[in-house]
Structure formats: C-alpha cells, structure tokens
PDB file of C-alpha atoms in Angstrom:
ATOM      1  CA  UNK X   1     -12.079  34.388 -19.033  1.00 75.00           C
ATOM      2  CA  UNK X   2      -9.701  33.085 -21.791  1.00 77.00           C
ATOM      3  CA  UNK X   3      -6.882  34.137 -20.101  1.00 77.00           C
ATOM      4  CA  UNK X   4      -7.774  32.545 -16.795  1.00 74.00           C
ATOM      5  CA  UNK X   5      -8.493  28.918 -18.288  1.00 72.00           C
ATOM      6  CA  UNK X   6      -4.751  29.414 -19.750  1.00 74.00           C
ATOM      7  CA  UNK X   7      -2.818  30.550 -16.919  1.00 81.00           C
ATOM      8  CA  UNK X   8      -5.143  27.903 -15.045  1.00 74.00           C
ATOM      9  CA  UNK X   9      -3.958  25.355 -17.799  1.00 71.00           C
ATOM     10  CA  UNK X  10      -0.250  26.255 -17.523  1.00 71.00           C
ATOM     11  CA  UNK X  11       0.160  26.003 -14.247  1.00 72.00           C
ATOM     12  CA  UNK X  12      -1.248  22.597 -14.169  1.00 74.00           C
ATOM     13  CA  UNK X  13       0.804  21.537 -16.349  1.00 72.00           C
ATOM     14  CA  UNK X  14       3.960  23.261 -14.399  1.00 70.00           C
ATOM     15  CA  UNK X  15       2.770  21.437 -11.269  1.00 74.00           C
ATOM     16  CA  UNK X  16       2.796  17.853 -13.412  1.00 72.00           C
ATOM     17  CA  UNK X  17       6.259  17.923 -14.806  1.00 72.00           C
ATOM     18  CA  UNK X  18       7.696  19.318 -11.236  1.00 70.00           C
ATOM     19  CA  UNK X  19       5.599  15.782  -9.754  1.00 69.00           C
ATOM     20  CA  UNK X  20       7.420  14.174 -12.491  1.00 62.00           C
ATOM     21  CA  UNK X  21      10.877  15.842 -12.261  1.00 58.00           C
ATOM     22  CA  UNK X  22      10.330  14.793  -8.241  1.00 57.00           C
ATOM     23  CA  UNK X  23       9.650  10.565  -8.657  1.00 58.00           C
ATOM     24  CA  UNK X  24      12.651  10.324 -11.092  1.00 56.00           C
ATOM     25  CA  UNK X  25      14.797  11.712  -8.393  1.00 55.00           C
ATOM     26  CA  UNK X  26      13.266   9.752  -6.206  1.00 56.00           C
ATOM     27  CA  UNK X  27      13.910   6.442  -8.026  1.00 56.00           C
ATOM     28  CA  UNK X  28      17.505   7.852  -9.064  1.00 61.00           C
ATOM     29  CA  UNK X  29      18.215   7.828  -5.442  1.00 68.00           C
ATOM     30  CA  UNK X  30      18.556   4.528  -4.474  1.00 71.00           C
ATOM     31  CA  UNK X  31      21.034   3.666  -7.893  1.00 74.00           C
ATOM     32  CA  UNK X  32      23.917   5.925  -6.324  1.00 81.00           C
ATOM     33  CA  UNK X  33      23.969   4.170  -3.196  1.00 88.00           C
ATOM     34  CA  UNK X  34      26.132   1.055  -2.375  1.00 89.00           C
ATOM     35  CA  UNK X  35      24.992  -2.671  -2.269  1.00 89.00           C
ATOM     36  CA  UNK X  36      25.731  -3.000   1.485  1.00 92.00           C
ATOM     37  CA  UNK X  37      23.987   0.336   1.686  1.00 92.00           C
ATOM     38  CA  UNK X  38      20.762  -0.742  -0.076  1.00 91.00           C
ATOM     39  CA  UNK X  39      21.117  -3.769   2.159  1.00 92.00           C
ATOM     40  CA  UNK X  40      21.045  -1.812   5.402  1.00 94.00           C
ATOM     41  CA  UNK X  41      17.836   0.187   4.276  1.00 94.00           C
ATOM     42  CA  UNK X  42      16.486  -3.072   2.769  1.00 93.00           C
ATOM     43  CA  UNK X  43      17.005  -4.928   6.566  1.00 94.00           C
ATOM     44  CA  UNK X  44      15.516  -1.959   8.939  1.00 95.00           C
ATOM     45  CA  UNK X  45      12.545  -2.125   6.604  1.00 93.00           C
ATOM     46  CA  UNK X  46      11.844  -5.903   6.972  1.00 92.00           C
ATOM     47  CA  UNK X  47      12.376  -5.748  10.627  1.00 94.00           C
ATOM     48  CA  UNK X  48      10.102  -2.596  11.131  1.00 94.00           C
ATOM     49  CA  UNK X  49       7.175  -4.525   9.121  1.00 92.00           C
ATOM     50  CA  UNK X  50       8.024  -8.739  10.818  1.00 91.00           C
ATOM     51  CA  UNK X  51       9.666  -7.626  13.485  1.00 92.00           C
ATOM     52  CA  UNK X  52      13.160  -9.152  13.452  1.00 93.00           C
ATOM     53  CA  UNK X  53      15.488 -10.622  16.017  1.00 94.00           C
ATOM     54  CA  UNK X  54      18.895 -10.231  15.682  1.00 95.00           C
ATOM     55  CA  UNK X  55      19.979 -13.419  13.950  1.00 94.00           C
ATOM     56  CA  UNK X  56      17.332 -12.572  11.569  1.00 93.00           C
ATOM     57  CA  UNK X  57      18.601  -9.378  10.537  1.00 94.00           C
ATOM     58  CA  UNK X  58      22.123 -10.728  10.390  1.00 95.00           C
ATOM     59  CA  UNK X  59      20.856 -13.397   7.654  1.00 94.00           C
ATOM     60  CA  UNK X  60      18.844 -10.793   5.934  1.00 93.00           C
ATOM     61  CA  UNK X  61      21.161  -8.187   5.627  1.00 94.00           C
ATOM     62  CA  UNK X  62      23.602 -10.785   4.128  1.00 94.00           C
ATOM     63  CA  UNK X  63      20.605 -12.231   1.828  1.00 93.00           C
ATOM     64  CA  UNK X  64      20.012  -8.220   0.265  1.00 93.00           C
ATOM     65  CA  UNK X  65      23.639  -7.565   0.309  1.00 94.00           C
ATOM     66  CA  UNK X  66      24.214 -10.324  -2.522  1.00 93.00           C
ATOM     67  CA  UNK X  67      21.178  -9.617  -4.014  1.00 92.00           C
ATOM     68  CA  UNK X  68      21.931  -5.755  -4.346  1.00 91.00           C
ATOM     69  CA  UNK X  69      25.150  -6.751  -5.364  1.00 91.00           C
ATOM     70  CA  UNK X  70      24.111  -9.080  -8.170  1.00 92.00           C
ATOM     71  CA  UNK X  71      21.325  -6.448  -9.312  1.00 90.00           C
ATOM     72  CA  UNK X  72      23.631  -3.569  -9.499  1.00 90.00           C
ATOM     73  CA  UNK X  73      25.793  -5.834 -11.801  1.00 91.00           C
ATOM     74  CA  UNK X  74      22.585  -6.671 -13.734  1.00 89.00           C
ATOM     75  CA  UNK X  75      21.238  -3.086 -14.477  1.00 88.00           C
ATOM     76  CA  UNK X  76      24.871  -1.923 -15.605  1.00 89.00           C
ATOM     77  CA  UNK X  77      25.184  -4.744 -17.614  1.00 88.00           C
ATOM     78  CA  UNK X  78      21.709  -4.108 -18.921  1.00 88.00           C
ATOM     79  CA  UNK X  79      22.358  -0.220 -19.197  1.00 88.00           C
ATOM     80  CA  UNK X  80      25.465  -0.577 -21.356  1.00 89.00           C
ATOM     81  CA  UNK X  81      23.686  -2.779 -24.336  1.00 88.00           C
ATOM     82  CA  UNK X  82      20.778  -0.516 -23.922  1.00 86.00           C
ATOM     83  CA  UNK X  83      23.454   2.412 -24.992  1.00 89.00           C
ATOM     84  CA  UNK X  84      24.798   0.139 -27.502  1.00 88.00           C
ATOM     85  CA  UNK X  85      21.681  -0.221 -29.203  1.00 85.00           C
ATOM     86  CA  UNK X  86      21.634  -3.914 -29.309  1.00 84.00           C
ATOM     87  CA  UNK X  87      18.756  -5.850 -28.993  1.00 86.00           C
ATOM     88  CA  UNK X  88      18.222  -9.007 -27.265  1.00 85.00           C
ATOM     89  CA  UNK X  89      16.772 -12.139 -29.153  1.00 89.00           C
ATOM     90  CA  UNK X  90      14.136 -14.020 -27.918  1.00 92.00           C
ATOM     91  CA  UNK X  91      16.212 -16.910 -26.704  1.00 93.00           C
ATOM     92  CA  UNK X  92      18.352 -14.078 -24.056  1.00 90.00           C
ATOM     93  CA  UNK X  93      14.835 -12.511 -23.196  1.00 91.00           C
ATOM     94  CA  UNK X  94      13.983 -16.430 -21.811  1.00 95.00           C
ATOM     95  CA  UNK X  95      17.047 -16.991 -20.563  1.00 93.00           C
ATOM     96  CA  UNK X  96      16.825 -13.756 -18.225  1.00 91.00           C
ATOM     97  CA  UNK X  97      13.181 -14.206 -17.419  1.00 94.00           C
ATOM     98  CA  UNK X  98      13.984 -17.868 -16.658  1.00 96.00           C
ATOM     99  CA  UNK X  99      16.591 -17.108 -14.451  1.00 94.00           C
ATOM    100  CA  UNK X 100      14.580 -13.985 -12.611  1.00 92.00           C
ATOM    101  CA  UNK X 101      12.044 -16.588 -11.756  1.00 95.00           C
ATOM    102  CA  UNK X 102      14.183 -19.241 -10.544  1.00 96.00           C
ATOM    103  CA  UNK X 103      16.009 -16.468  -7.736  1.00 94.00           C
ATOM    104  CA  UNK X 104      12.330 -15.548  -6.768  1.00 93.00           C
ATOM    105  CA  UNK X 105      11.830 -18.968  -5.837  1.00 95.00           C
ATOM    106  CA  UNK X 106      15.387 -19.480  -4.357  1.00 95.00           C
ATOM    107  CA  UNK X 107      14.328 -16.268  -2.426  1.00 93.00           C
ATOM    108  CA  UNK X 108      11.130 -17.286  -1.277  1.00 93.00           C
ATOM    109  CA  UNK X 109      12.813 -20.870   0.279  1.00 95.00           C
ATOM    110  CA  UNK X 110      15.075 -18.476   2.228  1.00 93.00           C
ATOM    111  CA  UNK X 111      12.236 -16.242   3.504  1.00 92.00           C
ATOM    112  CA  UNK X 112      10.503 -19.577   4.254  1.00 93.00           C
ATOM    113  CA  UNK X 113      13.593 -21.046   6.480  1.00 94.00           C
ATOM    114  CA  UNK X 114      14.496 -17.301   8.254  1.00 92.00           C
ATOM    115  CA  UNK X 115      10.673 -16.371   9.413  1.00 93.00           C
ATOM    116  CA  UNK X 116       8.423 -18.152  11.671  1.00 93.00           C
ATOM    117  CA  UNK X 117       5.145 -18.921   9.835  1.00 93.00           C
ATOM    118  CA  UNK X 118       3.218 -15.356  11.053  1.00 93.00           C
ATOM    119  CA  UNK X 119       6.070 -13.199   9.751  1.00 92.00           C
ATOM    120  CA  UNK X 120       6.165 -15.871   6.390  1.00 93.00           C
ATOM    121  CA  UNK X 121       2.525 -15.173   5.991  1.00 93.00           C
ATOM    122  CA  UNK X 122       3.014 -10.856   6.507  1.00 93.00           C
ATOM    123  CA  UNK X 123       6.185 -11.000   4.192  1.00 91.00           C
ATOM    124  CA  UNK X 124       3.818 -12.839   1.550  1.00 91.00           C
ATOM    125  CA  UNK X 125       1.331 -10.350   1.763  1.00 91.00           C
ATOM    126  CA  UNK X 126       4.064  -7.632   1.191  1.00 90.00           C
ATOM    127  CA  UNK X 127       5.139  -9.241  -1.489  1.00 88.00           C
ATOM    128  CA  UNK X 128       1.520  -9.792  -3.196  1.00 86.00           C
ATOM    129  CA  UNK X 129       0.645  -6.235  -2.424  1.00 85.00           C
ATOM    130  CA  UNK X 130       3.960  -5.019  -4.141  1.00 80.00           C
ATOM    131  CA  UNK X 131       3.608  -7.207  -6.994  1.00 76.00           C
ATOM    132  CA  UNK X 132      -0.034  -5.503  -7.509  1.00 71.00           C
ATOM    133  CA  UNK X 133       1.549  -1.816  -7.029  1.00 69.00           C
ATOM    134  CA  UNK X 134       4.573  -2.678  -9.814  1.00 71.00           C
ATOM    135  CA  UNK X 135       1.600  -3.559 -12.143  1.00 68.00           C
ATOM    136  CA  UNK X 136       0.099  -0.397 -11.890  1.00 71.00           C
ATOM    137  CA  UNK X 137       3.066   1.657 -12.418  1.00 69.00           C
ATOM    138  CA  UNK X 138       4.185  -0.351 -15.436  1.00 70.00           C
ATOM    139  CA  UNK X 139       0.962   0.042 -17.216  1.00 72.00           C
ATOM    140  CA  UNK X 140       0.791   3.863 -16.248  1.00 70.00           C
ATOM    141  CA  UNK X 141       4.712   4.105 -17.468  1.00 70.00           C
ATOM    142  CA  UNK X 142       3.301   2.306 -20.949  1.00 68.00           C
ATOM    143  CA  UNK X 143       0.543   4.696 -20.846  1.00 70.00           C
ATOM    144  CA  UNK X 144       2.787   7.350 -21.017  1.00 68.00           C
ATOM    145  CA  UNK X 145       5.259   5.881 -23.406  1.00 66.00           C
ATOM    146  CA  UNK X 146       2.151   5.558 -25.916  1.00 66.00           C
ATOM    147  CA  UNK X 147       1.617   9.438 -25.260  1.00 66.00           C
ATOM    148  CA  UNK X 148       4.999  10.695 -25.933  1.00 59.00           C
ATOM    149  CA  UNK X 149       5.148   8.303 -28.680  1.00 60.00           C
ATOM    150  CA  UNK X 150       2.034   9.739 -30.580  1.00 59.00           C
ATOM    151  CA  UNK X 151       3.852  13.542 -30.312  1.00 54.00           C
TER     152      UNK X 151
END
C-alpha cells in the first residue's frame, strides 16, 4: 500500500512540473517573435472577437505594431537591469507605473475613435475580463514564489 501512495505521489508530481515546463514555453513563445509579427496575431484576434473591416485592421495592426515595438524595447531594457542586479527607487517605480497608465488611457481613446460603440462595449469587456484573469495568475505566481521561497 506504501508503495502505491508513492509511485501515486511521484507521478503527480511528474505530471505538475511537465504542466509547468509546458506554460513557460508557452509564454516564451510569443518573446522570439517580431513586433510586426505579434502585431499580425494581435489584429486577426481583434477582428475574430469585433469583427473588423478592413480600415480597421489597417489602423490596428499599425496601433500593436508600435506598441509591440515599444514593449519589446521595454522588457529588454527591463531584463538587462534585472541581470545587473540594480534596483529601481521608488521615484523610477512611479515614473513607469505613471507612464503605463497614461498609454492605457491613450489606448483606450484610440479603441474609442476605431470601433463603433457595440464593438467599444465587447473590446471593454475583453479588456475587464483580462484584467480579472492577469489578477489571478499574479497572485497564483506570488503563491508560488512564497513556496519556493520557504524551501
């Protein structure tokens, strides 16, 4: 019986870190491809969910382009003083949070001059329903930092 609860137990535990190994490719993925690239993916996904004419895909695919672009610049930026081991003061963490918020907003103006009001109203309700889901998976990714952490 012993030895059935620990086989059971080790392959549970074989079957978690292959889940895990499989999300962190998954999220890897989309870092090796290009801006104009994420931009294309980023475009037939908006016009699957609102529909899109042409002249709104056109605008959109220029509107992720830049934003890849300037994100990809970002997270390198961000990756290199992360290897450096230099922390940011309080006074860069506000000036980065401040400017995040002020592009969500410049964002959301765009959104609100490209759509009619019924694909406004969808892409807001994407964009609640993703805001909920990033919530989750932070807290579950502190969750597990506080594990490892106590090891």
């Amino acid at each position: 019986m012993k030895k059935l609860v620990m086989i059971a137990f080790l392959l549970s535990g074989m079957m978690a870190m292959a889940q895990k190994e499989e999300t962190k490719d998954r999220r890897h993925s989309m870092n090796d491809l290009s801006p104009e690239q994420i931009a294309t993916l980023q475009t037939k996904k908006m016009t699957l969910a609102l529909d899109l004419n042409e002249a709104q895909q056109a605008k959109m695919k220029s509107l992720f382009a830049s934003n890849a672009a300037e994100r990809k610049t970002k997270m390198e930026a961000h990756k290199a003083r992360k290897e450096s081991g230099e922390k940011m003061t309080s006074e860069e963490r506000y000036s980065i949070q401040n400017e995040r918020l002020d592009h969500q907003i410049a964002l959301k103006k765009e959104m609100k001059a490209l759509l009619n009001d019924d694909q406004y109203a969808k892409w807001e309700k994407m964009q609640h329903r993703r805001g909920k889901h990033m919530k989750v998976k932070r807290s579950q990714r502190k969750n597990l930092e506080g594990i490892k952490s106590e090891k």
